[in-house]
Amino acid sequence: MWRDPGAPADSFYETRPECTDVPKSRFRIKAGKTLSARKWHAAFSPEGYLDIGKTLSRIHRGGIHPSIRGEVWEFLLGCYDPKSTFEERDEIRQRRRDLYNTWKEECRILFPLVGSGRFITAPVISEDGTPCQDPLVLLENNPENGPIVPQEVNGSNNLEKVTDKRIINWMLTLHQIGLDVVRTDRTLVFYEKKENLSKLWDILSVYARIDSDVGYGQGMSDLCSPMIILLNDEADAFWCFERLMRRLRGNFRCTANSVGVEAQLSNLATITQVIDPKLHQHIEEIGGGDYLFAFRMIMVLFRREFSFCDSLYLWEMMWALEYDPDLFWIYEEDDEKSEETKGRMKSLRHYGKYERENMKNGAKNGEDPTFPISVFLVASVLKEKSAILLQQARGLDDVVKILNDVNGNLDAKKACVAALKLHKKYLKKEGKVPSISDPEYTWVLRDVPSYASEFTSRDKAEDFATFFSICPDAMVEFIVIKHCTKSN
């Protein structure tokens, strides 16, 4: 049977001609599978309500067409509620743009390069708040138009010492952001334009200022870069990045005693110990029990392991699988409205496939937090390389070398499928999938409006027989709710 191989998507993200070693994308735009502009626009009602169930299903099948990727991501990341109207989203968009511009202006007052179309790669302040006056450093900060220095005080040439510790910490990160910006996605033609580099620097600088608890961490530029490319408006790109950071900021939060990502690395160790105890034991024996070799994969969501185009495909697959229709309200500060919306009954088809699995086995109602799918993606890579790691890895350098061999050789869709299978296997081995004979659980039929029913496990066999004798070909979704209180 002939199958359409699909059209390559690399042309949407043009690479510089001198970069000949860039891996080709495996992602293909396939008619009938990839979410097209036509299917996307047809998913909205005349008022603007989005059929998120159909959208998730299409993304699961074949990803998103690059021409609409940015606007779809805004929903996947929780920027907008799928049950909002066109008018409501326009109001939210304008309000957010105004807020971003206000924050940006506040940053510009503190440091005039913000919003100027330029950026810095050398320090501008010392840790005690003294502005840097080294002529070579000042010139490096702005080689094309002469040195930029902090604003003069009272018209004199004396530079004002900064005393606010938060402002000092922010200004100390500005050159580090610049150093990372010039290294980010440098193979793309898009970043040959300085205004695009400065836009990336501006967004990261503003974010570091408003999220002072986290500030800026290396790797954020890799996470923000696609937003700049996909969304024309800088403020819209900022809010997409800010929503992504809501998921990931814990990885960048550092204290005197720990690094935030250690929690996810610990989760990875837990999963590996359950699904492949021999591999886990071997990794511990060669000194890798902290799983730091997987640090980069988790921090920047496989940006270095996939081509640019494939990494975007992987991200949207992950977000579609993890999608929660309450995401917008979870991120909003209107707690009363959020609780009201979250309390409404929603069809399981409005949730991503991974999220459904968590709900089916009661994880959402239990005390144990659920692991993000990204951890299972890393675990699936380790599982796939298990035999090689057991045979050839005699130290951490060997582990890193073996894992580096996957760079550019992973298939995003297959990786997500493998992660889902591993997730089910983990839940089963951990005993987190409830037994059908356990009276503590209620099994609830969903997405079957004509025959919706609820039954305890004691009545399960009889109700199953009745349902399937009437509707034998039905595709049925089940959700399992653990009894936290006595059932009525």
mmCIF file of C-alpha atoms in Angstrom, residues 317-475:
data_model
loop_
_atom_site.group_PDB
_atom_site.id
_atom_site.type_symbol
_atom_site.label_atom_id
_atom_site.label_comp_id
_atom_site.label_asym_id
_atom_site.label_seq_id
_atom_site.Cartn_x
_atom_site.Cartn_y
_atom_site.Cartn_z
ATOM 1 C CA MET A 317 3.374 16.274 21.252
ATOM 2 C CA MET A 318 4.360 16.394 24.938
ATOM 3 C CA TRP A 319 2.108 19.358 25.692
ATOM 4 C CA ALA A 320 -0.810 17.789 23.832
ATOM 5 C CA LEU A 321 -0.352 14.538 25.773
ATOM 6 C CA GLU A 322 -0.179 16.408 29.103
ATOM 7 C CA TYR A 323 -2.951 18.885 28.292
ATOM 8 C CA ASP A 324 -5.360 19.834 31.071
ATOM 9 C CA PRO A 325 -8.394 21.943 30.027
ATOM 10 C CA ASP A 326 -8.116 23.818 33.339
ATOM 11 C CA LEU A 327 -4.597 24.992 32.494
ATOM 12 C CA PHE A 328 -5.562 28.587 31.730
ATOM 13 C CA TRP A 329 -7.402 29.010 35.012
ATOM 14 C CA ILE A 330 -4.686 27.248 36.997
ATOM 15 C CA TYR A 331 -2.301 29.988 35.847
ATOM 16 C CA GLU A 332 -4.724 32.874 36.389
ATOM 17 C CA GLU A 333 -4.837 34.689 39.700
ATOM 18 C CA ASP A 334 -8.634 34.701 39.884
ATOM 19 C CA ASP A 335 -8.840 31.810 42.357
ATOM 20 C CA GLU A 336 -12.633 31.978 42.731
ATOM 21 C CA LYS A 337 -13.183 31.762 38.974
ATOM 22 C CA SER A 338 -10.539 29.052 38.727
ATOM 23 C CA GLU A 339 -12.235 26.832 41.308
ATOM 24 C CA GLU A 340 -15.607 27.358 39.647
ATOM 25 C CA THR A 341 -14.260 26.354 36.224
ATOM 26 C CA LYS A 342 -12.272 23.406 37.567
ATOM 27 C CA GLY A 343 -15.400 22.115 39.250
ATOM 28 C CA ARG A 344 -17.271 21.723 35.971
ATOM 29 C CA MET A 345 -17.561 18.250 34.497
ATOM 30 C CA LYS A 346 -15.347 17.827 31.436
ATOM 31 C CA SER A 347 -15.157 15.045 28.923
ATOM 32 C CA LEU A 348 -11.985 12.959 28.997
ATOM 33 C CA ARG A 349 -11.443 13.816 25.329
ATOM 34 C CA HIS A 350 -10.596 17.357 26.478
ATOM 35 C CA TYR A 351 -7.546 15.994 28.301
ATOM 36 C CA GLY A 352 -4.297 14.816 26.778
ATOM 37 C CA LYS A 353 -3.648 11.078 26.603
ATOM 38 C CA TYR A 354 -0.967 11.131 29.291
ATOM 39 C CA GLU A 355 -3.185 13.194 31.566
ATOM 40 C CA ARG A 356 -6.020 10.713 31.050
ATOM 41 C CA GLU A 357 -3.808 7.864 32.235
ATOM 42 C CA ASN A 358 -3.013 9.786 35.399
ATOM 43 C CA MET A 359 -6.711 10.388 35.970
ATOM 44 C CA LYS A 360 -7.706 6.797 35.220
ATOM 45 C CA ASN A 361 -5.416 5.384 37.872
ATOM 46 C CA GLY A 362 -6.416 7.974 40.440
ATOM 47 C CA ALA A 363 -3.127 9.894 40.471
ATOM 48 C CA LYS A 364 -4.964 13.223 40.370
ATOM 49 C CA ASN A 365 -6.886 12.297 43.503
ATOM 50 C CA GLY A 366 -4.012 10.758 45.392
ATOM 51 C CA GLU A 367 -1.281 12.332 47.480
ATOM 52 C CA ASP A 368 1.618 11.383 45.200
ATOM 53 C CA PRO A 369 2.488 14.072 42.633
ATOM 54 C CA THR A 370 2.554 12.977 39.006
ATOM 55 C CA PHE A 371 5.806 13.030 37.073
ATOM 56 C CA PRO A 372 6.013 15.134 33.893
ATOM 57 C CA ILE A 373 6.141 13.148 30.672
ATOM 58 C CA SER A 374 9.621 14.558 29.964
ATOM 59 C CA VAL A 375 11.037 12.343 32.736
ATOM 60 C CA PHE A 376 9.525 9.264 31.088
ATOM 61 C CA LEU A 377 10.993 10.386 27.761
ATOM 62 C CA VAL A 378 14.470 10.368 29.280
ATOM 63 C CA ALA A 379 13.721 7.039 30.955
ATOM 64 C CA SER A 380 12.665 5.575 27.593
ATOM 65 C CA VAL A 381 16.005 6.628 26.061
ATOM 66 C CA LEU A 382 17.850 4.924 28.912
ATOM 67 C CA LYS A 383 15.688 1.817 28.490
ATOM 68 C CA GLU A 384 16.402 1.699 24.766
ATOM 69 C CA LYS A 385 20.150 1.996 25.425
ATOM 70 C CA SER A 386 20.052 -0.341 28.424
ATOM 71 C CA ALA A 387 21.933 -3.256 26.822
ATOM 72 C CA ILE A 388 24.714 -0.996 25.508
ATOM 73 C CA LEU A 389 25.008 0.844 28.835
ATOM 74 C CA LEU A 390 25.264 -2.432 30.754
ATOM 75 C CA GLN A 391 27.919 -3.819 28.404
ATOM 76 C CA GLN A 392 30.039 -0.773 27.605
ATOM 77 C CA ALA A 393 29.634 1.863 30.311
ATOM 78 C CA ARG A 394 32.457 1.601 32.814
ATOM 79 C CA GLY A 395 32.231 5.182 33.991
ATOM 80 C CA LEU A 396 30.156 8.317 33.629
ATOM 81 C CA ASP A 397 32.145 9.446 30.596
ATOM 82 C CA ASP A 398 30.984 6.289 28.828
ATOM 83 C CA VAL A 399 27.365 6.974 29.774
ATOM 84 C CA VAL A 400 27.580 10.509 28.376
ATOM 85 C CA LYS A 401 29.223 9.268 25.169
ATOM 86 C CA ILE A 402 26.580 6.585 24.605
ATOM 87 C CA LEU A 403 23.734 9.035 25.211
ATOM 88 C CA ASN A 404 25.350 11.626 22.923
ATOM 89 C CA ASP A 405 25.085 9.103 20.100
ATOM 90 C CA VAL A 406 21.299 9.580 20.120
ATOM 91 C CA ASN A 407 21.655 13.243 19.099
ATOM 92 C CA GLY A 408 19.818 13.777 15.834
ATOM 93 C CA ASN A 409 18.824 10.119 15.674
ATOM 94 C CA LEU A 410 15.640 10.166 17.741
ATOM 95 C CA ASP A 411 12.123 10.104 16.326
ATOM 96 C CA ALA A 412 9.842 12.463 18.263
ATOM 97 C CA LYS A 413 6.615 10.495 17.814
ATOM 98 C CA LYS A 414 8.239 7.146 18.607
ATOM 99 C CA ALA A 415 9.854 8.704 21.675
ATOM 100 C CA CYS A 416 6.449 9.884 22.942
ATOM 101 C CA VAL A 417 4.878 6.475 22.281
ATOM 102 C CA ALA A 418 7.726 4.796 24.167
ATOM 103 C CA ALA A 419 7.278 7.235 27.064
ATOM 104 C CA LEU A 420 3.552 6.444 27.282
ATOM 105 C CA LYS A 421 4.230 2.702 27.349
ATOM 106 C CA LEU A 422 6.870 3.179 30.012
ATOM 107 C CA HIS A 423 4.466 5.281 32.045
ATOM 108 C CA LYS A 424 1.881 2.480 32.016
ATOM 109 C CA LYS A 425 4.524 -0.086 32.892
ATOM 110 C CA TYR A 426 5.748 2.040 35.791
ATOM 111 C CA LEU A 427 2.236 2.519 37.182
ATOM 112 C CA LYS A 428 1.547 -1.186 36.922
ATOM 113 C CA LYS A 429 4.774 -2.229 38.631
ATOM 114 C CA GLU A 430 4.295 0.346 41.351
ATOM 115 C CA GLY A 431 0.778 -0.912 41.940
ATOM 116 C CA LYS A 432 -0.689 2.496 41.108
ATOM 117 C CA VAL A 433 -3.126 1.051 38.606
ATOM 118 C CA PRO A 434 -6.104 0.040 40.775
ATOM 119 C CA SER A 435 -7.421 -3.501 40.697
ATOM 120 C CA ILE A 436 -10.931 -3.947 39.296
ATOM 121 C CA SER A 437 -11.806 -5.934 42.429
ATOM 122 C CA ASP A 438 -10.715 -3.178 44.839
ATOM 123 C CA PRO A 439 -13.855 -1.827 46.588
ATOM 124 C CA GLU A 440 -12.024 1.425 47.394
ATOM 125 C CA TYR A 441 -12.421 2.551 43.783
ATOM 126 C CA THR A 442 -15.343 3.586 41.614
ATOM 127 C CA TRP A 443 -15.147 3.041 37.858
ATOM 128 C CA VAL A 444 -16.924 5.761 35.902
ATOM 129 C CA LEU A 445 -17.864 5.451 32.229
ATOM 130 C CA ARG A 446 -17.236 8.683 30.314
ATOM 131 C CA ASP A 447 -17.854 9.911 26.787
ATOM 132 C CA VAL A 448 -20.853 7.576 26.358
ATOM 133 C CA PRO A 449 -23.795 9.983 26.780
ATOM 134 C CA SER A 450 -26.528 7.469 25.920
ATOM 135 C CA TYR A 451 -25.374 4.816 28.336
ATOM 136 C CA ALA A 452 -23.374 6.747 30.940
ATOM 137 C CA SER A 453 -23.316 4.790 34.155
ATOM 138 C CA GLU A 454 -21.419 4.489 37.376
ATOM 139 C CA PHE A 455 -20.798 1.239 39.113
ATOM 140 C CA THR A 456 -18.683 -0.117 41.929
ATOM 141 C CA SER A 457 -16.305 -2.973 41.262
ATOM 142 C CA ARG A 458 -18.741 -5.416 42.895
ATOM 143 C CA ASP A 459 -21.309 -4.754 40.158
ATOM 144 C CA LYS A 460 -18.734 -4.414 37.428
ATOM 145 C CA ALA A 461 -19.187 -7.716 35.584
ATOM 146 C CA GLU A 462 -22.958 -7.397 35.264
ATOM 147 C CA ASP A 463 -22.812 -3.774 34.075
ATOM 148 C CA PHE A 464 -20.050 -4.555 31.584
ATOM 149 C CA ALA A 465 -22.107 -7.378 30.077
ATOM 150 C CA THR A 466 -25.185 -5.183 29.802
ATOM 151 C CA PHE A 467 -23.333 -2.283 28.218
ATOM 152 C CA PHE A 468 -21.414 -4.258 25.633
ATOM 153 C CA SER A 469 -24.415 -6.379 24.641
ATOM 154 C CA ILE A 470 -26.129 -3.111 23.654
ATOM 155 C CA CYS A 471 -23.072 -1.349 22.227
ATOM 156 C CA PRO A 472 -20.367 -3.972 21.486
ATOM 157 C CA ASP A 473 -18.205 -1.745 19.270
ATOM 158 C CA ALA A 474 -18.130 1.242 21.613
ATOM 159 C CA MET A 475 -14.831 2.928 22.320
#
